[in-house]
Short mmCIF file of C-alpha atoms in Angstrom, two decimals:
data_model
loop_
_atom_site.label_atom_id
_atom_site.label_comp_id
_atom_site.label_asym_id
_atom_site.label_seq_id
_atom_site.Cartn_x
_atom_site.Cartn_y
_atom_site.Cartn_z
CA MET F 202 146.63 48.58 83.72
CA GLY F 203 144.03 46.04 85.14
CA LYS F 204 144.53 47.73 88.59
CA ARG F 205 143.82 51.11 87.25
CA LYS F 206 140.78 49.93 85.48
CA SER F 207 139.55 48.35 88.51
CA MET F 208 140.16 51.47 90.51
CA LEU F 209 138.40 53.67 88.09
CA CYS F 210 135.45 51.28 88.05
CA LEU F 211 135.17 51.19 91.93
CA MET F 212 135.48 54.99 92.06
CA THR F 213 132.77 55.53 89.30
CA ALA F 214 130.49 53.17 91.29
CA SER F 215 131.09 55.01 94.56
CA ILE F 216 130.29 58.08 93.01
CA MET F 217 127.10 56.93 91.71
CA ALA F 218 126.34 55.46 95.00
CA ILE F 219 126.79 58.59 96.72
CA GLY F 220 124.82 60.37 93.95
CA TYR F 221 121.88 58.09 94.40
CA ARG F 222 121.72 58.39 98.10
CA TRP F 223 122.06 61.97 97.95
CA LYS F 224 119.04 61.98 95.34
CA TYR F 225 117.16 59.47 97.39
CA LYS F 226 117.55 61.70 100.59
CA LYS F 227 116.68 64.81 98.73
CA ASN F 228 113.71 63.06 97.23
CA GLY F 229 112.90 61.77 100.51
CA ARG F 230 113.03 65.19 101.99
CA GLU F 231 110.69 66.24 99.38
CA ILE F 232 108.40 63.25 99.74
CA ALA F 233 108.13 64.06 103.52
CA ALA F 234 107.37 67.70 102.98
CA LEU F 235 104.64 66.88 100.40
CA LYS F 236 103.11 64.10 102.88
CA SER F 237 103.09 66.86 105.53
CA VAL F 238 101.39 69.37 103.34
CA ASN F 239 98.86 66.53 102.34
CA ASP F 240 98.33 65.73 105.93
CA LYS F 241 97.48 69.20 106.80
CA LEU F 242 94.95 69.67 103.84
CA SER F 243 93.26 66.47 104.82
CA ASP F 244 93.06 67.70 108.41
CA ASN F 245 91.63 70.81 107.10
CA CYS F 246 89.03 69.28 104.96
CA GLN F 247 87.79 67.22 107.71
CA LEU F 248 87.68 70.09 110.09
CA LEU F 249 85.70 72.26 107.36
CA ASN F 250 83.44 69.27 106.71
CA HIS F 251 82.37 68.97 110.34
CA TRP F 252 81.92 72.77 110.56
CA LEU F 253 79.68 72.67 107.58
CA GLU F 254 77.76 69.78 109.19
CA LEU F 255 77.30 71.96 112.28
CA LYS F 256 75.88 74.85 110.08
CA HIS F 257 73.71 72.22 108.43
CA GLU F 258 72.28 71.28 111.99
CA ASN F 259 72.03 75.20 112.74
CA LYS F 260 74.59 74.95 115.51
CA SER F 261 77.16 77.90 115.77
CA LEU F 262 80.58 78.01 117.12
CA ALA F 263 79.25 81.03 118.99
CA THR F 264 77.83 78.50 121.47
CA TYR F 265 81.19 77.39 122.46
CA PHE F 266 82.45 80.87 123.18
CA ARG F 267 79.17 81.73 125.17
CA ASP F 268 79.22 78.38 127.25
CA LEU F 269 82.80 79.33 128.49
CA GLY F 270 82.04 83.08 129.13
CA TYR F 271 84.09 84.31 126.35
CA LYS F 272 82.88 87.45 124.79
CA ARG F 273 85.91 89.07 123.46
CA ILE F 274 88.38 86.89 121.36
CA ALA F 275 91.44 87.18 119.42
CA ILE F 276 92.29 85.31 116.47
CA TYR F 277 95.79 83.89 115.85
CA GLY F 278 96.67 83.32 111.92
CA MET F 279 94.92 85.77 109.72
CA ALA F 280 94.17 83.57 106.82
CA GLU F 281 90.98 81.56 105.38
CA LEU F 282 89.85 79.93 108.60
CA ALA F 283 90.12 83.20 110.59
CA ASN F 284 87.91 85.00 107.89
CA ARG F 285 85.33 82.06 108.13
CA LEU F 286 85.21 82.30 111.96
CA MET F 287 84.95 86.01 112.07
CA GLU F 288 81.89 85.49 109.42
CA GLU F 289 80.42 82.86 111.86
CA LEU F 290 80.55 85.14 114.87
CA GLU F 291 79.17 88.30 113.19
CA GLY F 292 75.91 89.37 115.31
CA SER F 293 76.42 86.46 117.64
CA GLY F 294 77.48 88.94 120.63
CA ILE F 295 81.05 87.37 120.36
CA SER F 296 83.34 90.10 119.36
CA VAL F 297 86.62 89.45 117.63
CA ILE F 298 88.69 92.41 119.05
CA TYR F 299 92.14 91.82 117.18
CA GLY F 300 94.08 89.54 115.19
CA ILE F 301 97.59 88.01 115.37
CA ASP F 302 99.83 87.22 112.55
CA ARG F 303 103.48 87.10 111.74
CA ASP F 304 102.60 89.23 108.82
CA ALA F 305 100.74 92.09 110.77
CA GLY F 306 100.00 93.77 107.43
CA CYS F 307 98.33 90.82 106.27
CA SER F 308 96.32 91.60 102.95
CA ILE F 309 93.57 89.08 103.29
CA SER F 310 92.62 89.84 106.90
CA ARG F 311 89.32 91.28 107.60
CA ILE F 312 90.05 92.75 110.81
CA SER F 313 91.83 96.30 111.26
CA ASP F 314 93.76 95.62 114.37
CA VAL F 315 96.39 93.02 113.58
CA TYR F 316 99.32 92.50 115.80
CA SER F 317 102.68 90.78 115.76
CA PRO F 318 103.18 87.92 117.98
CA GLN F 319 106.71 89.39 118.46
CA MET F 320 105.03 92.19 120.65
CA ALA F 321 106.20 92.00 124.42
CA LYS F 322 102.54 92.26 125.53
CA LEU F 323 99.16 91.70 123.67
CA PRO F 324 95.88 93.49 124.52
CA ASP F 325 93.55 91.73 126.99
CA ALA F 326 91.18 89.22 125.45
CA ASP F 327 88.98 86.52 126.89
CA ALA F 328 90.75 84.11 124.71
CA ILE F 329 92.87 83.49 121.85
CA VAL F 330 91.69 81.01 118.94
CA VAL F 331 94.57 79.52 116.93
CA THR F 332 93.59 78.97 113.34
CA PRO F 333 96.93 77.21 112.30
CA TYR F 334 95.93 74.50 114.93
CA TYR F 335 98.60 71.95 113.74
CA ALA F 336 101.21 74.53 115.30
CA LEU F 337 99.18 75.08 118.55
CA GLU F 338 101.82 73.92 121.18
CA ALA F 339 104.68 76.09 119.36
CA ILE F 340 102.10 79.01 119.20
CA ARG F 341 101.12 78.63 122.85
CA GLU F 342 104.80 78.56 123.94
CA LYS F 343 105.45 82.05 121.82
CA LEU F 344 102.41 83.56 123.35
CA LYS F 345 102.35 82.22 127.03
CA ASN F 346 104.07 85.29 128.71
CA LYS F 347 102.19 87.73 126.60
CA VAL F 348 98.72 87.13 127.38
CA GLU F 349 96.71 86.01 130.48
CA CYS F 350 93.93 84.31 128.52
CA PRO F 351 93.50 80.73 127.22
CA ILE F 352 94.90 79.91 123.97
CA ILE F 353 92.72 77.22 122.06
CA SER F 354 92.64 75.95 118.63
CA ILE F 355 89.94 76.43 116.12
CA GLU F 356 90.00 72.75 115.96
CA GLU F 357 89.00 72.26 119.61
CA VAL F 358 86.13 74.84 119.07
CA ILE F 359 84.63 73.11 116.08
CA TRP F 360 84.71 69.58 117.63
CA SER F 361 83.47 70.71 120.63
CA VAL F 362 80.21 72.09 119.39
#
């Protein structure tokens, strides 16, 4: 009977340990995912703060594009940062000629021509500005054979002005 009780205790302890490790790993993944989201939001906050500082200094992102000779740009990622960039460039002589988004029917986009990054070839532009800048390298890799223009991040644009 003692041996059976010991075996039962050992099995219960093992099951509890496995359950604890599974719960910890699950929570560890959840914590890592939350940290990743927090880091992106923090980076966006710093980026937007710098952009606002530029506006208070009467500096425009259009300067970046003009200095490099980019008159016709496309924007990858048609969410909030893309809309702010489009507003910034209105009346500047820099045209946003199309957007690129995984959801080509994107409802918050303020541009009529939005293409899928899955297209074999994208229309000509002087540059593509990537607004989900934290994924720049993966997006460059996805687009490199579909365009012949530079692919830059909104982060590079903002911090270069």
